[in-house]
CSV table of C-alpha atoms (C1' of nucleotides) in Angstrom, one decimal:
chain,number,residue,atom,x,y,z
A,79,MET,CA,26.9,-11.9,53.6
A,80,ASP,CA,28.4,-14.8,52.1
A,81,LEU,CA,30.8,-17.2,54.1
A,82,LYS,CA,33.0,-16.8,50.6
A,83,SER,CA,32.6,-13.4,51.0
A,84,ARG,CA,33.7,-13.0,54.6
A,85,ILE,CA,36.6,-14.7,53.8
A,86,ARG,CA,37.3,-13.0,51.4
A,87,ARG,CA,36.9,-9.8,53.1
A,88,ARG,CA,39.0,-10.9,55.4
A,89,GLN,CA,42.5,-11.9,53.6
A,90,ARG,CA,42.1,-9.0,51.3
A,91,ASN,CA,42.0,-6.6,54.2
A,92,ASP,CA,45.4,-4.9,55.1
A,93,GLY,CA,44.3,-3.2,58.1
A,94,SER,CA,43.4,0.3,56.4
A,95,THR,CA,39.5,0.7,56.2
A,96,ARG,CA,38.7,0.7,52.2
A,97,LEU,CA,36.0,1.8,50.7
A,98,VAL,CA,36.3,-1.0,48.2
A,99,VAL,CA,36.6,-4.4,49.6
A,100,ASP,CA,36.5,-6.4,46.3
A,101,TYR,CA,36.4,-5.4,42.9
A,102,ASP,CA,34.9,-8.7,41.2
A,103,ALA,CA,31.7,-8.1,43.6
A,104,ILE,CA,30.8,-5.3,42.2
A,105,ASN,CA,32.2,-6.1,38.4
A,106,PRO,CA,29.2,-6.8,36.7
A,107,ALA,CA,30.8,-9.5,34.6
A,108,VAL,CA,31.0,-11.7,37.3
A,109,HIS,CA,28.2,-13.7,38.4
A,110,VAL,CA,27.3,-15.0,41.8
A,111,GLU,CA,26.1,-18.4,42.5
A,112,GLU,CA,23.2,-18.1,44.1
A,113,PRO,CA,21.3,-15.5,41.4
A,114,THR,CA,19.2,-13.4,43.3
A,115,GLY,CA,15.6,-12.3,42.6
A,116,ARG,CA,14.7,-15.1,39.6
A,117,GLY,CA,13.2,-17.6,41.5
A,118,PRO,CA,10.2,-17.8,38.3
A,119,VAL,CA,12.2,-18.3,35.8
A,120,LEU,CA,14.2,-20.6,37.5
A,121,GLU,CA,11.6,-22.7,37.8
A,122,ARG,CA,11.1,-22.6,34.3
A,123,LEU,CA,14.6,-23.3,33.5
A,124,LEU,CA,13.9,-26.6,36.0
A,125,ASP,CA,11.5,-28.0,34.4
A,126,TYR,CA,12.9,-27.1,30.7
A,127,VAL,CA,16.2,-29.5,32.4
A,128,ASP,CA,13.9,-31.4,33.8
A,129,PRO,CA,14.3,-35.0,31.4
A,130,VAL,CA,17.2,-34.9,32.2
A,131,PHE,CA,16.6,-35.9,36.0
A,132,ASP,CA,15.6,-39.7,33.6
A,133,GLY,CA,18.8,-39.7,31.7
A,134,ASP,CA,17.1,-37.6,29.1
A,135,LEU,CA,17.7,-34.3,27.2
A,136,PRO,CA,15.3,-32.1,26.5
A,137,PRO,CA,14.8,-30.2,23.1
A,138,ASP,CA,16.9,-27.6,21.8
A,139,ALA,CA,15.8,-24.1,23.5
A,140,TYR,CA,16.5,-20.3,22.9
A,141,VAL,CA,16.7,-18.3,26.3
A,142,PHE,CA,16.2,-14.5,26.1
A,143,GLY,CA,16.2,-11.5,27.4
A,144,PRO,CA,16.7,-7.7,27.9
A,145,SER,CA,20.5,-6.9,28.3
A,146,GLY,CA,21.3,-6.8,31.9
A,147,SER,CA,18.3,-8.9,33.1
A,148,GLY,CA,20.2,-12.0,34.3
A,149,LYS,CA,20.5,-14.1,31.8
A,150,SER,CA,24.3,-15.5,31.5
A,151,ALA,CA,24.0,-14.6,35.6
A,152,ILE,CA,21.3,-17.6,35.9
A,153,VAL,CA,21.9,-19.6,32.9
A,154,THR,CA,25.9,-20.4,34.5
A,155,ALA,CA,24.4,-21.4,38.1
A,156,LEU,CA,22.1,-23.2,36.6
A,157,PHE,CA,24.7,-25.1,34.2
A,158,GLU,CA,27.4,-24.9,37.2
A,159,GLN,CA,25.5,-26.7,39.8
A,160,LEU,CA,23.6,-30.0,37.9
A,161,ARG,CA,27.5,-30.8,36.3
A,162,ARG,CA,28.4,-30.8,40.3
A,163,VAL,CA,25.1,-32.6,40.9
A,164,PHE,CA,25.2,-34.6,38.3
A,165,SER,CA,29.1,-35.5,38.2
A,166,GLN,CA,28.3,-37.3,41.6
A,167,THR,CA,25.5,-39.6,41.0
A,168,GLY,CA,28.2,-41.5,39.4
A,169,SER,CA,31.8,-42.0,39.0
A,170,ILE,CA,32.2,-40.5,34.9
A,171,ILE,CA,35.5,-41.2,33.1
A,172,HIS,CA,35.8,-38.9,30.2
A,173,THR,CA,38.1,-39.6,27.1
A,174,SER,CA,38.1,-38.7,23.7
A,175,THR,CA,38.0,-42.3,22.5
A,176,ARG,CA,35.3,-43.7,25.7
A,177,VAL,CA,32.9,-42.0,27.5
A,178,LEU,CA,31.7,-44.0,29.5
A,179,THR,CA,28.0,-43.0,31.5
A,180,ASP,CA,25.5,-44.3,33.6
A,181,ASP,CA,23.2,-42.8,31.1
A,182,THR,CA,23.2,-39.4,32.9
A,183,PRO,CA,24.1,-36.0,30.9
A,184,THR,CA,27.2,-33.8,31.2
A,185,PHE,CA,27.1,-29.9,31.2
A,186,VAL,CA,29.2,-27.8,29.0
A,187,TYR,CA,28.7,-24.1,29.1
A,188,VAL,CA,30.1,-22.2,26.5
A,189,ASP,CA,30.8,-19.1,26.1
A,190,ALA,CA,30.2,-17.5,22.1
A,191,ARG,CA,32.5,-15.1,22.4
A,192,GLY,CA,35.4,-16.8,22.7
A,193,ALA,CA,34.3,-19.3,20.1
A,194,ALA,CA,33.8,-17.6,17.3
A,195,SER,CA,35.0,-20.3,14.8
A,196,ASP,CA,33.7,-23.4,13.4
A,197,PHE,CA,37.3,-24.5,15.1
A,198,ALA,CA,36.5,-22.2,18.0
A,199,LEU,CA,33.2,-23.8,18.9
A,200,TYR,CA,33.9,-26.9,18.5
A,201,HIS,CA,36.7,-26.9,20.7
A,202,ALA,CA,35.1,-25.5,23.0
A,203,ILE,CA,32.4,-28.4,24.0
A,204,LEU,CA,35.6,-31.0,23.2
A,205,ASP,CA,37.3,-29.3,26.2
A,206,GLY,CA,34.2,-28.8,28.5
A,207,LEU,CA,33.2,-32.8,27.8
A,208,VAL,CA,36.6,-34.9,28.1
A,209,GLU,CA,39.1,-34.8,31.0
A,210,GLU,CA,41.9,-34.5,28.9
A,211,THR,CA,43.3,-31.4,27.1
A,212,VAL,CA,42.0,-30.6,23.8
A,213,PRO,CA,45.0,-29.0,21.3
A,214,GLU,CA,44.4,-25.9,20.1
A,215,GLN,CA,46.3,-25.6,16.9
A,216,GLY,CA,48.0,-27.9,14.9
A,217,ILE,CA,45.1,-30.3,14.2
A,218,GLY,CA,42.1,-29.4,11.2
A,219,LEU,CA,38.8,-28.6,11.6
A,220,GLU,CA,37.3,-32.5,9.8
A,221,SER,CA,39.4,-33.7,13.1
A,222,ILE,CA,38.2,-31.7,16.5
A,223,ARG,CA,34.6,-32.1,15.2
A,224,SER,CA,35.0,-36.1,14.4
A,225,ARG,CA,37.1,-35.9,17.8
A,226,LEU,CA,33.2,-34.6,18.9
A,227,GLN,CA,31.4,-37.0,17.3
A,228,GLN,CA,33.0,-39.8,18.8
A,229,ALA,CA,33.5,-38.5,22.1
A,230,LEU,CA,29.7,-38.5,21.8
A,231,GLU,CA,28.7,-41.7,19.9
A,232,PRO,CA,30.0,-44.6,20.6
A,233,TYR,CA,28.6,-45.2,24.4
A,234,ASP,CA,25.3,-43.2,23.8
A,235,SER,CA,26.5,-40.2,26.4
A,236,SER,CA,25.6,-37.1,26.4
A,237,VAL,CA,25.4,-33.7,26.6
A,238,LEU,CA,23.5,-30.1,27.1
A,239,VAL,CA,25.9,-27.1,25.5
A,240,ALA,CA,24.3,-23.7,26.9
A,241,VAL,CA,26.1,-21.1,24.0
A,242,ASP,CA,26.0,-18.0,25.9
A,243,HIS,CA,26.1,-14.5,23.7
A,244,VAL,CA,24.4,-16.4,20.5
A,245,GLY,CA,23.7,-13.5,18.3
A,246,GLU,CA,25.7,-10.2,19.1
A,247,PRO,CA,28.3,-8.3,15.9
A,248,GLU,CA,31.2,-11.2,16.3
A,249,THR,CA,29.0,-14.6,17.7
A,250,TYR,CA,27.5,-16.7,15.9
A,251,ASP,CA,23.2,-15.9,15.7
A,252,LEU,CA,21.3,-19.1,16.4
A,253,ALA,CA,20.8,-20.4,12.3
A,254,GLU,CA,24.0,-20.5,12.3
A,255,LEU,CA,24.4,-22.1,15.4
A,256,ALA,CA,22.1,-24.8,14.9
A,257,GLY,CA,23.5,-25.3,11.4
A,258,ARG,CA,26.8,-26.2,13.1
A,259,LEU,CA,25.6,-28.6,16.2
A,260,ALA,CA,22.9,-29.7,14.2
A,261,PRO,CA,25.2,-32.3,12.1
A,262,THR,CA,27.2,-32.8,15.4
A,263,SER,CA,25.5,-36.4,16.9
A,264,ASP,CA,22.0,-36.8,18.2
A,265,SER,CA,23.1,-36.6,21.3
A,266,LEU,CA,23.9,-33.4,21.7
A,267,ARG,CA,21.1,-30.0,22.8
A,268,TRP,CA,22.4,-27.0,22.7
A,269,THR,CA,20.6,-23.4,25.0
A,270,ALA,CA,21.7,-20.6,23.4
A,271,ILE,CA,21.3,-17.3,25.2
A,272,GLY,CA,21.1,-14.2,23.3
A,273,ARG,CA,19.2,-10.9,23.3
A,274,GLY,CA,17.3,-11.2,20.4
A,275,ASP,CA,13.3,-11.3,20.6
A,276,PRO,CA,12.4,-14.3,19.4
A,277,ALA,CA,9.6,-12.3,16.9
A,278,SER,CA,12.9,-10.9,15.2
A,279,ILE,CA,13.8,-13.8,14.5
A,280,GLU,CA,13.3,-16.0,11.1
A,281,ALA,CA,10.4,-18.4,12.4
A,282,ASP,CA,12.8,-21.4,11.2
A,283,ASP,CA,15.8,-20.4,12.7
A,284,LEU,CA,13.6,-20.5,16.3
A,285,PRO,CA,14.7,-23.8,18.9
A,286,PRO,CA,11.4,-25.7,19.9
A,287,GLU,CA,11.6,-24.2,23.6
A,288,ARG,CA,11.4,-20.4,24.3
A,289,ILE,CA,12.7,-19.8,28.0
A,290,GLU,CA,11.9,-15.4,28.1
A,291,VAL,CA,14.2,-14.0,31.0
A,292,PRO,CA,12.4,-10.1,32.3
A,293,ALA,CA,14.5,-7.4,32.9
A,294,TYR,CA,14.6,-7.1,36.8
A,295,GLU,CA,11.6,-5.0,38.5
A,296,ARG,CA,12.5,-2.3,39.9
A,297,HIS,CA,12.7,-4.4,44.1
A,298,ALA,CA,14.8,-6.7,42.8
A,299,LEU,CA,17.4,-4.9,41.3
A,300,VAL,CA,17.6,-3.1,44.2
A,301,ASP,CA,18.1,-6.4,46.3
A,302,ILE,CA,20.6,-7.1,43.7
A,303,VAL,CA,23.0,-4.5,44.5
A,304,THR,CA,22.4,-4.4,48.8
A,305,GLU,CA,23.7,-7.9,47.8
A,306,ARG,CA,27.2,-6.9,46.3
A,307,ALA,CA,27.4,-3.3,48.0
A,308,SER,CA,27.8,-5.6,50.9
A,309,ASN,CA,30.0,-8.1,49.4
A,310,GLY,CA,32.6,-5.6,47.7
A,311,LEU,CA,32.2,-2.5,49.4
A,312,ALA,CA,33.0,-1.1,53.4
A,313,ARG,CA,30.0,-1.2,55.3
A,314,ARG,CA,27.9,1.5,54.8
A,315,ALA,CA,29.3,2.6,52.1
A,316,LEU,CA,26.4,2.5,50.2
A,317,GLN,CA,22.8,4.2,51.5
A,318,HIS,CA,19.6,2.7,51.0
A,319,GLU,CA,18.5,6.3,49.2
A,320,GLU,CA,21.4,6.0,46.6
A,321,THR,CA,21.0,2.3,45.7
A,322,ARG,CA,16.4,2.9,45.2
A,323,ARG,CA,18.1,5.4,43.7
A,324,LEU,CA,20.9,3.7,41.9
A,325,ALA,CA,17.8,1.1,40.4
A,326,SER,CA,15.3,4.0,39.3
A,327,TRP,CA,18.1,4.7,36.8
A,328,ALA,CA,18.8,1.4,35.7
A,329,ASP,CA,15.6,0.6,34.8
A,330,GLY,CA,16.0,-3.2,35.2
A,331,ASN,CA,19.3,-3.4,33.8
A,332,ALA,CA,21.8,-5.0,36.8
A,333,HIS,CA,24.7,-4.7,34.2
A,334,ASP,CA,24.1,-0.6,34.1
A,335,ALA,CA,23.6,-0.5,38.0
A,336,LEU,CA,26.5,-2.1,38.6
A,337,ALA,CA,28.7,-0.4,36.0
A,338,ALA,CA,27.6,3.0,37.9
A,339,LEU,CA,28.4,1.2,41.2
A,340,PHE,CA,31.6,0.0,40.5
A,341,VAL,CA,32.5,4.3,39.0
A,342,ALA,CA,31.0,6.0,41.8
A,343,ALA,CA,32.7,3.4,43.9
A,344,ASP,CA,36.2,4.3,42.2
A,345,ARG,CA,36.0,7.4,42.7
A,346,ALA,CA,35.0,7.4,46.3
A,347,ALA,CA,38.2,5.7,47.0
A,348,ALA,CA,39.9,8.2,45.1
A,349,ALA,CA,38.7,10.6,46.9
A,350,ASP,CA,39.5,8.7,50.1
A,351,ARG,CA,36.4,8.7,51.7
A,352,SER,CA,33.7,6.4,53.6
A,353,ARG,CA,31.3,5.9,51.8
A,354,ILE,CA,29.4,6.9,48.2
A,355,HIS,CA,28.3,10.4,47.9
A,356,ASN,CA,25.7,11.5,45.9
A,357,GLU,CA,28.2,13.4,43.4
A,358,ASP,CA,29.4,9.9,43.1
A,359,LEU,CA,27.2,8.1,42.6
A,360,THR,CA,25.7,11.6,39.8
A,361,ALA,CA,29.6,10.5,38.0
A,362,GLY,CA,29.0,6.6,38.3
A,363,MET,CA,25.5,7.2,36.2
A,364,ASP,CA,27.2,9.6,34.3
A,365,GLY,CA,29.7,7.4,33.0
A,366,ILE,CA,27.4,4.6,31.5
A,367,PRO,CA,27.0,5.1,28.3
A,368,ARG,CA,23.1,4.1,27.5
A,369,PRO,CA,23.0,1.8,25.9
A,370,SER,CA,26.3,0.2,27.2
A,371,VAL,CA,28.1,-2.6,25.9
A,372,PRO,CA,28.7,-5.1,28.6
A,373,ILE,CA,31.7,-4.5,29.7
A,374,GLY,CA,32.1,-8.6,30.0
A,375,ARG,CA,31.9,-8.3,26.0
A,376,VAL,CA,34.3,-5.8,26.3
A,377,LEU,CA,36.5,-7.9,28.1
A,378,ALA,CA,36.5,-10.5,25.8
A,379,LEU,CA,37.9,-9.1,23.1
A,380,SER,CA,41.4,-10.1,22.1
A,381,ASP,CA,44.5,-9.4,23.8
A,382,THR,CA,45.6,-6.7,21.0
A,383,ARG,CA,42.1,-5.1,20.5
A,384,LYS,CA,41.8,-4.4,24.0
A,385,VAL,CA,45.6,-3.2,24.0
A,386,VAL,CA,44.1,-0.5,21.3
A,387,LEU,CA,40.6,0.6,23.6
A,388,ARG,CA,42.6,1.2,26.7
A,389,ALA,CA,44.7,3.7,24.8
A,390,LEU,CA,41.1,5.2,22.7
A,391,ILE,CA,40.2,5.5,26.0
A,392,ASP,CA,42.9,7.8,27.2
A,393,LEU,CA,42.8,10.0,24.3
A,394,ASP,CA,41.8,13.4,23.8
A,395,GLU,CA,38.7,14.9,22.1
A,396,ASP,CA,41.0,16.1,19.5
A,397,GLU,CA,42.7,13.2,18.8
A,398,ARG,CA,39.3,11.1,18.5
A,399,GLU,CA,38.5,13.5,16.0
A,400,SER,CA,38.9,11.1,13.0
A,401,VAL,CA,39.8,7.9,12.7
A,402,ASP,CA,43.0,8.3,11.4
A,403,ALA,CA,44.1,11.0,14.4
A,404,ALA,CA,43.3,7.9,16.3
A,405,THR,CA,45.2,6.1,14.3
A,406,ALA,CA,48.4,8.2,15.0
A,407,ALA,CA,47.3,8.5,18.7
A,408,ILE,CA,47.2,5.1,19.6
A,409,ALA,CA,49.5,3.6,17.1
A,410,ALA,CA,51.9,5.9,19.2
A,411,SER,CA,50.8,5.5,22.8
A,412,GLU,CA,53.2,3.6,25.2
A,413,GLY,CA,52.2,0.0,25.0
A,414,VAL,CA,50.9,-0.4,21.8
A,415,ASP,CA,53.4,-2.7,19.4
A,416,LEU,CA,51.3,-2.4,16.1
A,417,SER,CA,51.2,-0.8,12.7
A,418,GLU,CA,49.6,1.9,12.3
A,419,SER,CA,47.1,0.0,9.5
A,420,THR,CA,46.5,-2.5,12.4
A,421,VAL,CA,45.8,-0.8,14.6
A,422,LYS,CA,43.3,1.5,11.7
A,423,ARG,CA,41.5,-1.9,10.9
A,424,PHE,CA,41.2,-2.6,14.8
A,425,LEU,CA,39.4,0.7,15.2
A,426,TYR,CA,37.2,0.0,11.9
A,427,GLU,CA,36.4,-3.5,13.5
A,428,LEU,CA,35.4,-2.0,16.7
A,429,ALA,CA,33.4,0.4,15.2
A,430,GLU,CA,31.5,-2.6,13.5
A,431,ALA,CA,31.2,-4.1,16.6
A,432,GLY,CA,29.7,-1.4,18.2
A,433,ILE,CA,31.9,-1.2,20.9
A,434,THR,CA,32.4,2.2,19.7
A,435,GLU,CA,30.7,4.5,16.7
A,436,ARG,CA,32.0,6.4,14.1
A,437,VAL,CA,30.3,9.5,14.3
A,438,SER,CA,30.5,11.6,10.9
A,439,HIS,CA,31.5,15.0,11.2
A,440,PRO,CA,28.9,18.0,10.6
A,441,ARG,CA,31.3,18.3,7.7
A,442,SER,CA,32.0,22.5,7.5
A,443,THR,CA,32.1,23.4,4.1
A,444,ARG,CA,35.2,24.1,2.0
A,445,GLU,CA,37.0,20.8,3.0
A,446,ILE,CA,37.3,17.8,0.3
A,447,GLY,CA,36.9,14.4,0.1
A,448,ARG,CA,34.1,12.5,1.8
A,449,PRO,CA,34.8,13.8,5.5
A,450,PRO,CA,36.2,11.7,8.9
A,451,SER,CA,34.3,10.1,11.6
A,452,ARG,CA,34.7,10.8,15.7
A,453,VAL,CA,35.4,7.8,17.0
A,454,GLU,CA,33.4,7.3,20.3
A,455,PRO,CA,33.5,4.6,22.7
A,456,ARG,CA,29.8,3.0,23.9
A,457,ILE,CA,31.5,1.0,26.6
A,458,PRO,CA,31.9,1.7,30.2
A,459,ALA,CA,34.7,3.2,29.7
A,460,LEU,CA,35.8,3.4,33.8
A,461,VAL,CA,34.9,0.2,34.0
A,462,PHE,CA,37.3,-1.1,31.5
A,463,ARG,CA,39.5,0.8,32.2
A,464,GLN,CA,40.2,-0.3,36.2
A,465,LEU,CA,39.6,-3.5,35.2
A,466,TYR,CA,42.1,-3.9,32.6
A,467,ASP,CA,44.7,-1.9,34.6
A,468,LEU,CA,44.2,-4.0,37.9
A,469,GLN,CA,44.6,-7.4,35.6
A,470,SER,CA,47.5,-5.9,33.7
A,471,GLY,CA,49.8,-3.8,36.3
A,472,GLY,CA,48.9,-6.5,38.6
B,271,DG,C1',54.5,-31.0,7.4
B,272,DA,C1',50.0,-29.5,9.2
B,273,DT,C1',46.7,-26.0,11.3
B,274,DC,C1',44.3,-22.1,12.8
B,275,DC,C1',44.9,-17.7,13.6
B,276,DA,C1',46.4,-12.3,14.0
B,277,DC,C1',48.8,-9.1,11.4
B,278,DG,C1',50.1,-6.2,8.1
B,279,DG,C1',49.4,-4.0,3.8
B,280,DG,C1',47.3,-2.9,-0.3
B,281,DA,C1',43.4,-3.1,-3.7
B,282,DA,C1',38.7,-2.2,-4.4
B,283,DT,C1',35.0,0.4,-3.1
B,284,DA,C1',32.3,3.8,-1.3
B,285,DC,C1',31.2,8.4,-0.3
B,286,DA,C1',30.7,13.7,-0.4
B,287,DC,C1',30.5,17.2,-3.7
B,288,DG,C1',31.7,20.6,-6.9
B,289,DG,C1',31.2,20.9,-11.9
B,290,DA,C1',30.4,19.9,-16.2
B,291,DT,C1',27.0,17.3,-19.6
B,292,DG,C1',22.6,15.8,-21.6
C,196,DC,C1',16.1,19.3,-13.6
C,197,DA,C1',18.6,14.4,-13.2
C,198,DT,C1',22.9,12.6,-14.0
C,199,DC,C1',27.6,11.7,-14.5
C,200,DC,C1',32.6,12.7,-13.9
C,201,DG,C1',36.6,14.1,-12.1
C,202,DT,C1',39.4,14.5,-7.5
C,203,DG,C1',40.3,13.4,-3.2
C,204,DT,C1',39.4,10.5,1.1
C,205,DA,C1',36.8,6.9,4.0
C,206,DT,C1',36.4,2.3,4.6
C,207,DT,C1',35.7,-2.6,3.2
C,208,DC,C1',37.7,-6.6,1.6
C,209,DC,C1',41.3,-10.2,0.8
C,210,DC,C1',45.1,-11.9,0.8
C,211,DG,C1',49.7,-13.6,1.6
C,212,DT,C1',52.7,-14.3,5.4
C,213,DG,C1',54.5,-15.9,10.3
C,214,DG,C1',54.1,-17.6,15.2
C,215,DA,C1',53.0,-20.9,17.8
C,216,DT,C1',51.9,-25.7,18.8
C,217,DC,C1',50.9,-30.0,17.4
DNA sequence: GATCCACGGGAATACACGGATG
DNA sequence: CATCCGTGTATTCCCGTGGATC
């Protein structure tokens, strides 16, 4: 267990022996500083960024791999470290008009989920590049684009931007990203991270460098779960045999493994148990749809969309029988302050994005008109509920 | 006054299906 | 039989408005 976790454990300990000590530690959307079991990939990434140690930029790249393979974990950790290391080597002063460097690159990590418009994308990059705060409103797209260019042009500063989660339903894909970043500056290069297999992407859209992050091996997943459980749960809360069972079920997907662990732990805690029983684990695994939308994607939705989703997962089955019924029930829910049209539009949007699925009715005859469709969440609902309520409830 | 973005509302389009038409 | 039409819903699309910020 690392020091930070030990301290946190003490800090949160209110005397009772709680099963869940630290929800963050078993939260699939929270990454640890030192990813485990990714040695070869890390070496590959370090080879890729190697030019920066000579003051040059590497080419644009695409880092890809299946869901839950640790792409975000490793790239965030890498960029964080690079940023830290390089900011110590020289006194770098960033302002929007002047960037004084000793020609060491700057590293910026951008989550495309929060940068879904051109404006937001440029804003996120500029914000990671300069010290001062960058206005989010009141200035136009052109103005923020030229500010970014100015920040990069005059003094030969350079930046490597990691853009995570490209190619999701609501984020830019590789081609769109390249189209927006290429014209910006010669001193900007990007590393896109996504799930899409390069084989199914137009060759013209692929950057020169490709780095694969394969799914975790079983034993690596066991290590990860063990590590997370030891940081987030009471001692001996999870038996080794159960860890193996979980890892086997998750089939290389760390997100799903942790999501199931989260649900299992929460269930065991609710039943006032001191450790996770087999049935808790079974319930945990049953609570994760497969494939599941990553919880991070759900949490990255706008606040109002989360409000709607939060209400949706509490609805009874019959209230989800049609979009109309769900709309009415959600709009009437406590804490939802949106018109029916907006709720309905959101429900269609969420379905379009794959967060939920619309299942058309096996219509029983006689009825007139187009049949309605049932609304089914494709998210780790219990994880979302718990994290959402922890956050908003206090 | 300019700008971005979220809401809200309504118009336009798609779909399902039975029945009419060629 | 294939196609079109009418009716009633479901779904998608689009744009005006207004809050918040510069």
